Coordinates of C-alpha atoms and ligand atoms in Angstrom, one line a residue:
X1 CA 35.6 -3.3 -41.4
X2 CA 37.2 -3.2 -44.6
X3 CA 41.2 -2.1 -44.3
X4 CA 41.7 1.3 -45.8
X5 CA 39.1 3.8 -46.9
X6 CA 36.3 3.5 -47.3
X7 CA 34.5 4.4 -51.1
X8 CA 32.2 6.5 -50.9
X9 CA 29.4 3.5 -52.1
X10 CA 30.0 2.1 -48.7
X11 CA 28.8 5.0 -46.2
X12 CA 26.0 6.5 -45.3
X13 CA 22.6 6.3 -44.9
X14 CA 19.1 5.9 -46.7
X15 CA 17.7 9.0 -46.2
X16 CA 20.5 11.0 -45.4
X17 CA 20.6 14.2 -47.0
X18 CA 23.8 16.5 -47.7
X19 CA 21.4 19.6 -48.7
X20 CA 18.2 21.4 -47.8
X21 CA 16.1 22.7 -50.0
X22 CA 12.9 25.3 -49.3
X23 CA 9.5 23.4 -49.1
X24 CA 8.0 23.3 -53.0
X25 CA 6.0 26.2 -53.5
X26 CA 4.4 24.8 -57.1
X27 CA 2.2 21.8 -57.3
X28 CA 4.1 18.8 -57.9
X29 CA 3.5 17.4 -61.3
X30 CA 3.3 13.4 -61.9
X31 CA 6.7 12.2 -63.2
X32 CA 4.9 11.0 -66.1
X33 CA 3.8 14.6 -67.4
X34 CA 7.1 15.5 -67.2
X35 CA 9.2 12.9 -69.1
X36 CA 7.7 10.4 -71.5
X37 CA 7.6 6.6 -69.6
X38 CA 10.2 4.7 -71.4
X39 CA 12.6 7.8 -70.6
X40 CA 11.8 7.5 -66.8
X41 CA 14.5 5.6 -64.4
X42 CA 12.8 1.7 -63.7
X43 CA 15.2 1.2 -60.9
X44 CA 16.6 3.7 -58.2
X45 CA 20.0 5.7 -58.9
X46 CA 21.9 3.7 -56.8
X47 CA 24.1 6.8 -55.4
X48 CA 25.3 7.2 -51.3
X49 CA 23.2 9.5 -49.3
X50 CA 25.5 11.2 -46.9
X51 CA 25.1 14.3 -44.9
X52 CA 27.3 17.6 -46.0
X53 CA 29.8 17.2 -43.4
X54 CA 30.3 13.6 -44.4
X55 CA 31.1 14.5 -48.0
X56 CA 33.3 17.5 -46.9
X57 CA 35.3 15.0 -44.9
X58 CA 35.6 12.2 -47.6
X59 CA 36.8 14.1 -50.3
X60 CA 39.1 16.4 -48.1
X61 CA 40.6 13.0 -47.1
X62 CA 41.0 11.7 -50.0
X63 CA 42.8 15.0 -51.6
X64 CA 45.3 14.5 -49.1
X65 CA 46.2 10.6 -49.8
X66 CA 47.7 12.2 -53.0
X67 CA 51.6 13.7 -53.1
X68 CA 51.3 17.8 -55.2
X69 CA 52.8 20.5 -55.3
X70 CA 51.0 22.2 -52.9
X71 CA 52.1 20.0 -50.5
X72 CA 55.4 19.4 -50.8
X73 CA 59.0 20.1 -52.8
X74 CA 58.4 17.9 -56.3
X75 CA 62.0 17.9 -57.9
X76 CA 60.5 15.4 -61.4
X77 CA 63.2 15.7 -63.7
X78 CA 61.7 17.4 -67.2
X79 CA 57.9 17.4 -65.5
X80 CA 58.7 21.6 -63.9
X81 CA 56.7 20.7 -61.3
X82 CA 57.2 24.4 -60.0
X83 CA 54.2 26.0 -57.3
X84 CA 51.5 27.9 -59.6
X85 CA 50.4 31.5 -58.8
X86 CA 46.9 30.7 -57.3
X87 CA 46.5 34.3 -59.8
X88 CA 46.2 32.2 -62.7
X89 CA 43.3 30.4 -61.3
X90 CA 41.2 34.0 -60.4
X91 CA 42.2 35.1 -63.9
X92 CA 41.2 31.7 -65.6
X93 CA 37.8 31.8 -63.3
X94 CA 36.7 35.5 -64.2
X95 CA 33.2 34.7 -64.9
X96 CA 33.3 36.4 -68.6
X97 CA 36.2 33.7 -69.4
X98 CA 34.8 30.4 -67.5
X99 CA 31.2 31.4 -68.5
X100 CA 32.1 31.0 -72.5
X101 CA 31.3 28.9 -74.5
X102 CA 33.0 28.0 -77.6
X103 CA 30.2 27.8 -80.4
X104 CA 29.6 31.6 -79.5
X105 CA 30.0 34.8 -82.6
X106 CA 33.2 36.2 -82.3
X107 CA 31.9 39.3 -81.7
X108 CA 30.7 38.4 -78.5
X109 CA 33.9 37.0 -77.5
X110 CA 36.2 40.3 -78.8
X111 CA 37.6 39.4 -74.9
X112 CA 39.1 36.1 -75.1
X113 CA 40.2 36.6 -79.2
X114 CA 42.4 39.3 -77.6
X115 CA 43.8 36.9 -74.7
X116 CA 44.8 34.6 -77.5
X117 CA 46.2 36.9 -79.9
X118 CA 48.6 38.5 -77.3
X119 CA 49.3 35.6 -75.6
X120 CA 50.7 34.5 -79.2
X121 CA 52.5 38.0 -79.3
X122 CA 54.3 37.0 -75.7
X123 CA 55.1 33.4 -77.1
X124 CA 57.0 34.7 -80.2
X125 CA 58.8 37.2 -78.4
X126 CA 60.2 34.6 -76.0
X127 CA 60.9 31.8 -78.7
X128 CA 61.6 34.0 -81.7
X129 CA 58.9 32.4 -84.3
X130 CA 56.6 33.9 -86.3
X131 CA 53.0 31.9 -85.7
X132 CA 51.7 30.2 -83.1
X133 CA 48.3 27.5 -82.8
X134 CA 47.0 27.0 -79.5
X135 CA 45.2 23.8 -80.4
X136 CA 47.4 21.3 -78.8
X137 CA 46.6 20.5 -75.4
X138 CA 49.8 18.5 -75.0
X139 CA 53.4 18.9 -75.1
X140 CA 53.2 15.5 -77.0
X141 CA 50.1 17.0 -79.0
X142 CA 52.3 19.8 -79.7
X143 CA 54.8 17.2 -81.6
X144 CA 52.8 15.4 -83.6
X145 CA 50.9 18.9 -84.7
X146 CA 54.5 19.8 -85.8
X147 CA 55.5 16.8 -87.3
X148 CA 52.4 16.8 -89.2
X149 CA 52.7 20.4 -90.3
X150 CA 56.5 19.7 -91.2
X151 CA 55.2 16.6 -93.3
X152 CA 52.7 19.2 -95.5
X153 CA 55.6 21.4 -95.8
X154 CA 57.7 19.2 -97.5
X155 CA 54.8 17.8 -99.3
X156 CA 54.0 21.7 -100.8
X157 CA 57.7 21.3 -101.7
X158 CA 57.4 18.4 -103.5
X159 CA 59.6 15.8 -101.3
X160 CA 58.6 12.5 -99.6
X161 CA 60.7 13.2 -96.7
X162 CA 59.6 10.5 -94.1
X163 CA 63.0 10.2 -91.9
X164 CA 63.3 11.7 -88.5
X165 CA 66.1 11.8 -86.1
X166 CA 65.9 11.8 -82.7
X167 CA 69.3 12.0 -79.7
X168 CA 69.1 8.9 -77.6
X169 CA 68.7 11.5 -74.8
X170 CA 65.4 12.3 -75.9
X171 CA 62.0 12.2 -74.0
X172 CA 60.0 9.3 -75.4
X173 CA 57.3 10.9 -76.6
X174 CA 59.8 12.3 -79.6
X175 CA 60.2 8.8 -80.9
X176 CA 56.8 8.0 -80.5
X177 CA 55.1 10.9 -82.3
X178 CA 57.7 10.4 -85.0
X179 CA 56.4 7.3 -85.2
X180 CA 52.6 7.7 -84.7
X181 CA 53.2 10.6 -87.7
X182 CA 54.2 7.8 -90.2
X183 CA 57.8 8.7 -89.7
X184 CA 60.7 6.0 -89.6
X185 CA 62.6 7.0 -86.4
X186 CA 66.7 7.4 -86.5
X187 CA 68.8 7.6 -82.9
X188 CA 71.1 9.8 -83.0
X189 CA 74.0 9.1 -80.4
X190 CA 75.2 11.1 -77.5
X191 CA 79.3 11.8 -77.1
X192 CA 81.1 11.5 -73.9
X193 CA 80.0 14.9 -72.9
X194 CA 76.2 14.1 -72.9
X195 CA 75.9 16.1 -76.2
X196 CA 74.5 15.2 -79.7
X197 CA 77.4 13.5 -81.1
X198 CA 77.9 15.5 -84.3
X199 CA 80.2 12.9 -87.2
X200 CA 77.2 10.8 -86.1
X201 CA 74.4 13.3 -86.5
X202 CA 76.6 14.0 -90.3
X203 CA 76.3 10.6 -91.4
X204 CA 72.6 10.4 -90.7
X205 CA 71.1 13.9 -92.1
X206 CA 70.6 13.9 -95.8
X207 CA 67.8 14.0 -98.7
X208 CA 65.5 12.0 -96.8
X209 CA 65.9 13.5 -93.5
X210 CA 62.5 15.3 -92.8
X211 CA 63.4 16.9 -88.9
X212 CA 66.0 16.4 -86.2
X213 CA 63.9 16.8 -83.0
X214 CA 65.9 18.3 -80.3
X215 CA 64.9 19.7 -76.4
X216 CA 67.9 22.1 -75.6
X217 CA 68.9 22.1 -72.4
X218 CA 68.4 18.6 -73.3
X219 CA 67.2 15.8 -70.4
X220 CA 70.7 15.4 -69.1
X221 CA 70.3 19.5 -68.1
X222 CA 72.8 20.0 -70.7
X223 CA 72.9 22.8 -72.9
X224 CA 73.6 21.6 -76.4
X225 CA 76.7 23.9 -77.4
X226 CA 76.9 22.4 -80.8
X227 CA 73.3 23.9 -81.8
X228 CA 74.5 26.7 -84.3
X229 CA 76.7 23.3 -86.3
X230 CA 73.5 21.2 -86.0
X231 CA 71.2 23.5 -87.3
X232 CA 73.9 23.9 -90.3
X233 CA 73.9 20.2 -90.9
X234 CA 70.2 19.8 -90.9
X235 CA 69.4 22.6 -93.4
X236 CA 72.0 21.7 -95.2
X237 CA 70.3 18.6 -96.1
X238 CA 66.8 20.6 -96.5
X239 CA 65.9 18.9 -93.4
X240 CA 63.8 21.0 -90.4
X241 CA 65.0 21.6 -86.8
X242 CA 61.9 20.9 -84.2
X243 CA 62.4 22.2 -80.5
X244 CA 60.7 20.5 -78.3
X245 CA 60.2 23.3 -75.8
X246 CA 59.8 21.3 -72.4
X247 CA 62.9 22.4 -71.1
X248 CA 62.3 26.0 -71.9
X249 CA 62.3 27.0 -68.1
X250 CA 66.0 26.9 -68.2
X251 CA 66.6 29.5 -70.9
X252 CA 63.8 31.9 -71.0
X253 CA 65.1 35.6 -71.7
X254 CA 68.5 34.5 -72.4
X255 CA 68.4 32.6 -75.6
X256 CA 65.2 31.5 -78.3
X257 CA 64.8 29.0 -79.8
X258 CA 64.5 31.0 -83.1
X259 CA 68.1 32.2 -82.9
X260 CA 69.8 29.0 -82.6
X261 CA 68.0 27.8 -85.8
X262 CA 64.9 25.8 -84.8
X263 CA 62.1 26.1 -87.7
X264 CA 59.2 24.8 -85.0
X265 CA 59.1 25.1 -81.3
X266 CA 56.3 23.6 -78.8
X267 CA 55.9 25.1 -75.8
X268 CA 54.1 23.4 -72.4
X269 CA 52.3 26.3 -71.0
X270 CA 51.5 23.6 -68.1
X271 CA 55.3 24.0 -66.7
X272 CA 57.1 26.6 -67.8
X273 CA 54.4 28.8 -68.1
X274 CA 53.0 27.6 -64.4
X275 CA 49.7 26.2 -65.4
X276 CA 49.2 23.2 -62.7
X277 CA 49.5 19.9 -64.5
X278 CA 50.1 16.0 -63.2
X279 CA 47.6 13.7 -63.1
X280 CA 46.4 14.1 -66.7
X281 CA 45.4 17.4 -66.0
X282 CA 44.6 19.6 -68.9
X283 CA 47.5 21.1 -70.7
X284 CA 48.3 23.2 -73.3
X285 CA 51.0 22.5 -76.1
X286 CA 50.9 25.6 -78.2
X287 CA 53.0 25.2 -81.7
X288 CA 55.4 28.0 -83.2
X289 CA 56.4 28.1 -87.0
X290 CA 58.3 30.0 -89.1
X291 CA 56.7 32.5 -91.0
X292 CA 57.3 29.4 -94.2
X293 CA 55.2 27.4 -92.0
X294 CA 52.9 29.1 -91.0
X295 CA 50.3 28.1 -94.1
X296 CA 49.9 24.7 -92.5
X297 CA 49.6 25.4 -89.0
X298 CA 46.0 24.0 -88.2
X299 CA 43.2 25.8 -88.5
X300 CA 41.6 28.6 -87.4
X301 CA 44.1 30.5 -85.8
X302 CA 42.9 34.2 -84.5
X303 CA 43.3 37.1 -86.7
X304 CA 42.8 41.3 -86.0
X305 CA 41.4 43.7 -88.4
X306 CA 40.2 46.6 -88.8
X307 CA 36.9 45.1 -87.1
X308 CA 38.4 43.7 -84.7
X309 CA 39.5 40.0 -83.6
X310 CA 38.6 37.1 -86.1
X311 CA 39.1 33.4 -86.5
X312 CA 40.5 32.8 -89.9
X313 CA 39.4 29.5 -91.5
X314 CA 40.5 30.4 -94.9
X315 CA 43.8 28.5 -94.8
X316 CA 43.9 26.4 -97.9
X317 CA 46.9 24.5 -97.0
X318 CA 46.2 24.2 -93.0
X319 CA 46.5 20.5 -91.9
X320 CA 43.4 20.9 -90.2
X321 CA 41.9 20.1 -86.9
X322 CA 44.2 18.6 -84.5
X323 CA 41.5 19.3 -81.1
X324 CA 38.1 20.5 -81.1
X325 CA 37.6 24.1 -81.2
X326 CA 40.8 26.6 -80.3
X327 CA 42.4 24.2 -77.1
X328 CA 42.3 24.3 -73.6
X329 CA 41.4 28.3 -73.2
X330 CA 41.7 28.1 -69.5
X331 CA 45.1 27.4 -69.3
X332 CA 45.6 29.9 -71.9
X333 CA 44.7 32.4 -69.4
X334 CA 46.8 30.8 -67.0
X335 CA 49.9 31.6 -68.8
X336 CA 48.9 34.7 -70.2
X337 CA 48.4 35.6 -66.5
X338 CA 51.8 34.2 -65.3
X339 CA 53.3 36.0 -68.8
X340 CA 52.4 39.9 -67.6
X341 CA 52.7 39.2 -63.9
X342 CA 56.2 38.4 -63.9
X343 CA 57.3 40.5 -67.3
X344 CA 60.7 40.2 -69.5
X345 CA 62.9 40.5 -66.7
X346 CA 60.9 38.4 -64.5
X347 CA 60.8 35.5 -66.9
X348 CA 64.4 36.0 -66.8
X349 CA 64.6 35.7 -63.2
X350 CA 62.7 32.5 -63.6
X351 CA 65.7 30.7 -65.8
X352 CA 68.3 32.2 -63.5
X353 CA 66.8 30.8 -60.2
X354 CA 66.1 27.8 -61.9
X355 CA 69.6 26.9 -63.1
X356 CA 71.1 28.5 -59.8
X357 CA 68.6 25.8 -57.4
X358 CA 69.9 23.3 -59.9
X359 CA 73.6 24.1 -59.5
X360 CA 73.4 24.3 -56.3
X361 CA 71.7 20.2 -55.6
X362 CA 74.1 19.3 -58.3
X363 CA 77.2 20.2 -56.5
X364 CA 76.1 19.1 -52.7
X365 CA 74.4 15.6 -54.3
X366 CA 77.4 14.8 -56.4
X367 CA 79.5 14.0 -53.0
X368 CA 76.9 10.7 -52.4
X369 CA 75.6 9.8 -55.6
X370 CA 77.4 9.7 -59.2
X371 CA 77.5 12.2 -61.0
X372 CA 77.9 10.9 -64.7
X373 CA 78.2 13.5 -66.7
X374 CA 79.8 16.2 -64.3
X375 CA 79.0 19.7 -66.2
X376 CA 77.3 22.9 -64.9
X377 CA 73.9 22.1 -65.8
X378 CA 70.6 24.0 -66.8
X379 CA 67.6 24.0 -64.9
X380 CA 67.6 20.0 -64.3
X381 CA 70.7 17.1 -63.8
X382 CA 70.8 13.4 -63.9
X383 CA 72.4 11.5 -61.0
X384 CA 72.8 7.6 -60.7
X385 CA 72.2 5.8 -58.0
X386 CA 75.1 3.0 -59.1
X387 CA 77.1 3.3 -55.9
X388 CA 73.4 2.8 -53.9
X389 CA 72.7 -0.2 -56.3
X390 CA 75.8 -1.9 -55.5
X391 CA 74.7 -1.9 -51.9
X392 CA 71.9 -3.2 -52.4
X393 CA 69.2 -0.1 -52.9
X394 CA 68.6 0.6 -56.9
X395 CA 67.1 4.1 -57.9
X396 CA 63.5 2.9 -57.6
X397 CA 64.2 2.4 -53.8
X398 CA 65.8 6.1 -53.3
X399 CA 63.0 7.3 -54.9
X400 CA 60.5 5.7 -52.7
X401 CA 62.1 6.1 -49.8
X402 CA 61.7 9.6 -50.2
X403 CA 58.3 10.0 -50.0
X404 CA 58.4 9.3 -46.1
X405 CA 60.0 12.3 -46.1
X406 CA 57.4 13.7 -47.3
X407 CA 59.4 15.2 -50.5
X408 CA 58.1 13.5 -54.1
X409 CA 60.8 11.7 -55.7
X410 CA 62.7 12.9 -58.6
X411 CA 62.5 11.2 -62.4
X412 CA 63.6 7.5 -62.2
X413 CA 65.2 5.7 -65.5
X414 CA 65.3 8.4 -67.5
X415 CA 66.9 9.5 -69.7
X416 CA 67.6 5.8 -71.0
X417 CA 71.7 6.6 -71.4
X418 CA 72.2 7.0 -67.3
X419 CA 71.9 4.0 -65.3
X420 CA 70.0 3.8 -62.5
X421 CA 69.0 7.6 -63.4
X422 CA 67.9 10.3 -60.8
X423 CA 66.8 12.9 -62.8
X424 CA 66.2 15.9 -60.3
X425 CA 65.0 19.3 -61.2
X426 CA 64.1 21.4 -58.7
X427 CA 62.7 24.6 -60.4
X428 CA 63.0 28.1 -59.5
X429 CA 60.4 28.0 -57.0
X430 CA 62.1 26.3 -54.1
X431 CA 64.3 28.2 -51.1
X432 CA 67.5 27.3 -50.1
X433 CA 66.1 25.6 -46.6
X434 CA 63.8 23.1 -48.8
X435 CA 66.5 22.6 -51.0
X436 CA 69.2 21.5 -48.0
X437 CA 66.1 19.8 -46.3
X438 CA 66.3 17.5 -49.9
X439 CA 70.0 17.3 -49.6
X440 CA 69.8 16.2 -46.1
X441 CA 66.9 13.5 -47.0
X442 CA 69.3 12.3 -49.6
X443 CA 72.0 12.0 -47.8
X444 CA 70.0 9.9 -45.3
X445 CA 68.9 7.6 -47.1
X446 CA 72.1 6.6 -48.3
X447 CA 73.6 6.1 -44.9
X448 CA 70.4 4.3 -44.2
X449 CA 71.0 2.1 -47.1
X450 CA 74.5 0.7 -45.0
X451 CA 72.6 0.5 -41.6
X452 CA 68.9 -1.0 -42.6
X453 CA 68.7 -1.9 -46.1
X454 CA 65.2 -3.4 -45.8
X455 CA 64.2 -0.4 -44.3
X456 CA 65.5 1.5 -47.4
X457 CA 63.8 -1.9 -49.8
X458 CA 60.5 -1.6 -48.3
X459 CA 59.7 2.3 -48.5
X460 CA 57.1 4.2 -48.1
X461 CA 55.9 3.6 -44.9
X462 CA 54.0 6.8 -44.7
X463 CA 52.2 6.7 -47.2
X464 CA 48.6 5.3 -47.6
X465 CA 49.8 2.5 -49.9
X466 CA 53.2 1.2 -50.6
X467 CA 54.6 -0.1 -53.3
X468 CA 52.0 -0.9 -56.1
X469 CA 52.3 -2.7 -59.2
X470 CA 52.9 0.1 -61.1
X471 CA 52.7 -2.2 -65.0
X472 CA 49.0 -3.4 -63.3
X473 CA 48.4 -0.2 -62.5
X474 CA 49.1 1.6 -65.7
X475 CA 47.9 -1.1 -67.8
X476 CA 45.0 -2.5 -66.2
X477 CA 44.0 0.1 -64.0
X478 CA 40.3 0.0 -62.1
X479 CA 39.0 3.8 -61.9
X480 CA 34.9 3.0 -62.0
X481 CA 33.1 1.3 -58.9
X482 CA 30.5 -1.1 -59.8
X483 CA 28.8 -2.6 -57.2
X484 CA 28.6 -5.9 -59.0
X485 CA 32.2 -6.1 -59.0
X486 CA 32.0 -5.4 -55.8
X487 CA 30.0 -8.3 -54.8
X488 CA 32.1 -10.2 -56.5
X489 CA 35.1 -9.8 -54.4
X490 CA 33.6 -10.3 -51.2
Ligands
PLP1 C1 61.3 16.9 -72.6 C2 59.8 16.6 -72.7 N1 59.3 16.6 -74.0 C3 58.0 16.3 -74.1 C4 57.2 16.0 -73.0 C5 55.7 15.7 -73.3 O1 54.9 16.7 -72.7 P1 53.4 16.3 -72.2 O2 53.5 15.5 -71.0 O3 52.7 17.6 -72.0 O4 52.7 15.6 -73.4 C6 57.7 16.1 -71.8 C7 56.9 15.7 -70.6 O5 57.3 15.3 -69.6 C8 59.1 16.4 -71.6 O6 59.6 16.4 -70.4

């Protein structure tokens, strides 16, 4: 018997069936009158036959090999890995949303047009823009959209501006899009606070400077305090202000992104606006302009007249398609659902509990691991597991050992400027007793780390596998069966 479990290729039976059907009460026809010969299968579908309760079991097994949300506290630095309302899902499954399609008239779909359109009223209320596109399914989609639409602004202006700068705190994927739109990429330096370091942001913005692409609270959980002096610079220069909106859980109904200067904002609806995500599950990275760029945003975005709801494709200077038709609606819903369950001053409640479970780790955690940059903090703080390293555990091996407590481990590595980083954030949606349970599992494990180092080294134990390749895995990974390959193994 093979170790592990076993794919579902392996069981069952020839014959087996996991469904019954009523006897055939039609002739049967000859599969020849129904589909021309050289459409017809020559071999049989080689697919497991398996009884019902079989199946059930499999996959029911196999959901629970995998760490979520649903299962247990998921502190991932900058990933909001807060619990979803299962009331998104019933919204989102409604039969006259799930049951569109999108090639339909938009008269037919008045319904959804309306979900959209207020949904975009809710998003530039919170962030203080003027337009929003819901085509991005990505917070990373949402940045190149913006770059992109940035680019054509300049363009209609009549400027090459090709430079964009980016903190060293930032999330990869700013750097990246910068550099997948075209862009040349400029790090900016953080000071000794953790905070955009501003002579050096100075000396970099000027006539080629096309955007400054900042998250505020940034990754460090740091609110940047400077903001008001860095939008200055930036305009200043003609340059743009992009807000990547990731972190926006920490500030929702107490500051907008619009206010403290930003020209475009994405938002992930799939954390702060609780749609589940991980996994690669679909997301939604709607982008906000400024009414000046709005023009470009891609097209068609939904319009109301006096007939109603409309998508508008006359929008001579749109960039375009960035996804096919209007995005991932679903998720839409989802946050549209989340938006007018909780209301203004629930949204509020969501930053304020979020930065309060934060607070709260930070100061118990800092009295076992380092705390580098030792500041009240937003919704999320970095830790650094130097003082574990040195005895002979690195952050990689906190991490892991974590997961036999059955707790997911927090962000390792990043943000690049913290060594050995622990990036925790814990959201809003955590009580005080899961929040000391992580405390206590923390704590733990470093005392563990003095009495049984290997112990500590060779974590998880719990888990169905333990420590993976994890460059093999992202870079060669095996996610089809083929039975050839198969063979070949044994
Ligand atoms: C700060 C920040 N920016 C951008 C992104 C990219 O978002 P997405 O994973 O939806 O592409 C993330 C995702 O973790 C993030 O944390």
């Amino acid at each position: 018997m093979k170790k592990g479990k076993a794919l579902i290729f392996e069981m069952g039976h020839a014959g087996r069936r996991g469904y019954s059907l009523p006897p055939l009460d039609v002739p049967p026809k000859p599969l020849a009158e129904l589909l021309p010969q050289e459409l017809a299968r020559q071999l049989p579908l080689e697919i497991p036959e398996l009884s019902e309760g079989e199946i059930v079991r499999h996959y029911t097994n196999l959901s629970r090999s995998n760490f979520a949300v649903d299962l247990g506290f998921y502190p991932l630095g900058s990933c909001t890995m807060k619990y979803n309302p299962k009331i998104n899902e019933e919204a989102a499954g409604l039969p006259g949303f799930a049951f569109l399609h999108p090639c339909q008239d938009g008269s037919t779909v008045q319904g959804a047009l309306e979900l959209i359109h207020r949904t975009e009223e809710c998003l530039k209320e919170i962030t203080g823009m003027a337009r929003f596109t819901f085509q991005p399914v990505a917070g990373a989609h949402g940045e190149i959209t913006g770059l992109l639409v940035i680019q054509a602004y300049h363009r209609a202006r009549g400027e090459d501006r090709r430079r964009v700068l980016v903190p060293d705190s930032a999330h990869g994927t700013n750097p990246a899009t910068a550099a997948m739109a075209g862009c040349e990429v400029v790090q900016i330096p953080s000071d000794a606070r953790g905070m955009v370091d501003l002579a050096a942001l100075q000396k970099a913005v000027d006539e080629h400077t096309a955007a400054l692409m900042l998250t505020n609270p940034n990754t460090l959980g740091l609110f940047e305090e400077d903001i008001l002096e860095i939008s200055r610079l930036v305009h200043a220069a003609g340059g743009l202000l992009y807000y990547d909106g990731a972190n926006l859980n920490a500030i929702m109904g107490y500051a907008r992104p619009g206010d403290m200067g930003f020209d475009v904002v994405h938002l992930n609806l799939h954390k702060t606006f609780s749609a589940p995500h991980g996994g690669g599950g679909p997301g939604s990275g709607p982008l906000g302009v400024r009414e000046e760029l709005a023009p470009f945003l891609p097209l068609p975005v939904v319009e109301a007249n006096e007939n109603g709801y409309y998508l508008d494709y006359e929008r001579p200077l749109s960039i375009g398609k960035v996804h096919s038709f209007y995005g991932n609606f679903a998720v839409i819903v989802k946050a549209y659902t989340y938006i007018r369950m909780l209301g203004a001053d629930g949204l509020k409640q969501v930053s304020t509990d979020a930065v309060i479970n934060a607070n709260y780790l930070m100061s118990r955690l800092k009295q076992t691991y380092h705390l580098p940059y030792d500041r009240l903090c937003k919704h999320e703080f970095v830790l650094s597991a130097v003082k574990q390293k040195k005895k002979g555990a690195a952050a990689a091996d906190v991490a892991k050992a974590l997961l036999d407590y059955g707790m997911h481990p927090p962000t390792v590595y990043f943000p690049l400027i913290v060594e050995e980083a622990l990036m925790v954030e814990p959201t809003e949606t955590e009580s005080k007793e899961t929040l000391d349970q992580f405390i206590a599992a923390m704590e733990e494990i470093d005392r563990r780390i003095g009495e049984n180092l290997t112990e500590i080294t060779r974590a998880p134990h719990s888990t169905p596998v333990g420590r993976l390749d994890e460059v093999k895995a992202a870079r060669q990974p095996r996610v089809r069966w083929s039975r050839e390959k198969d063979r070949e193994k044994d």
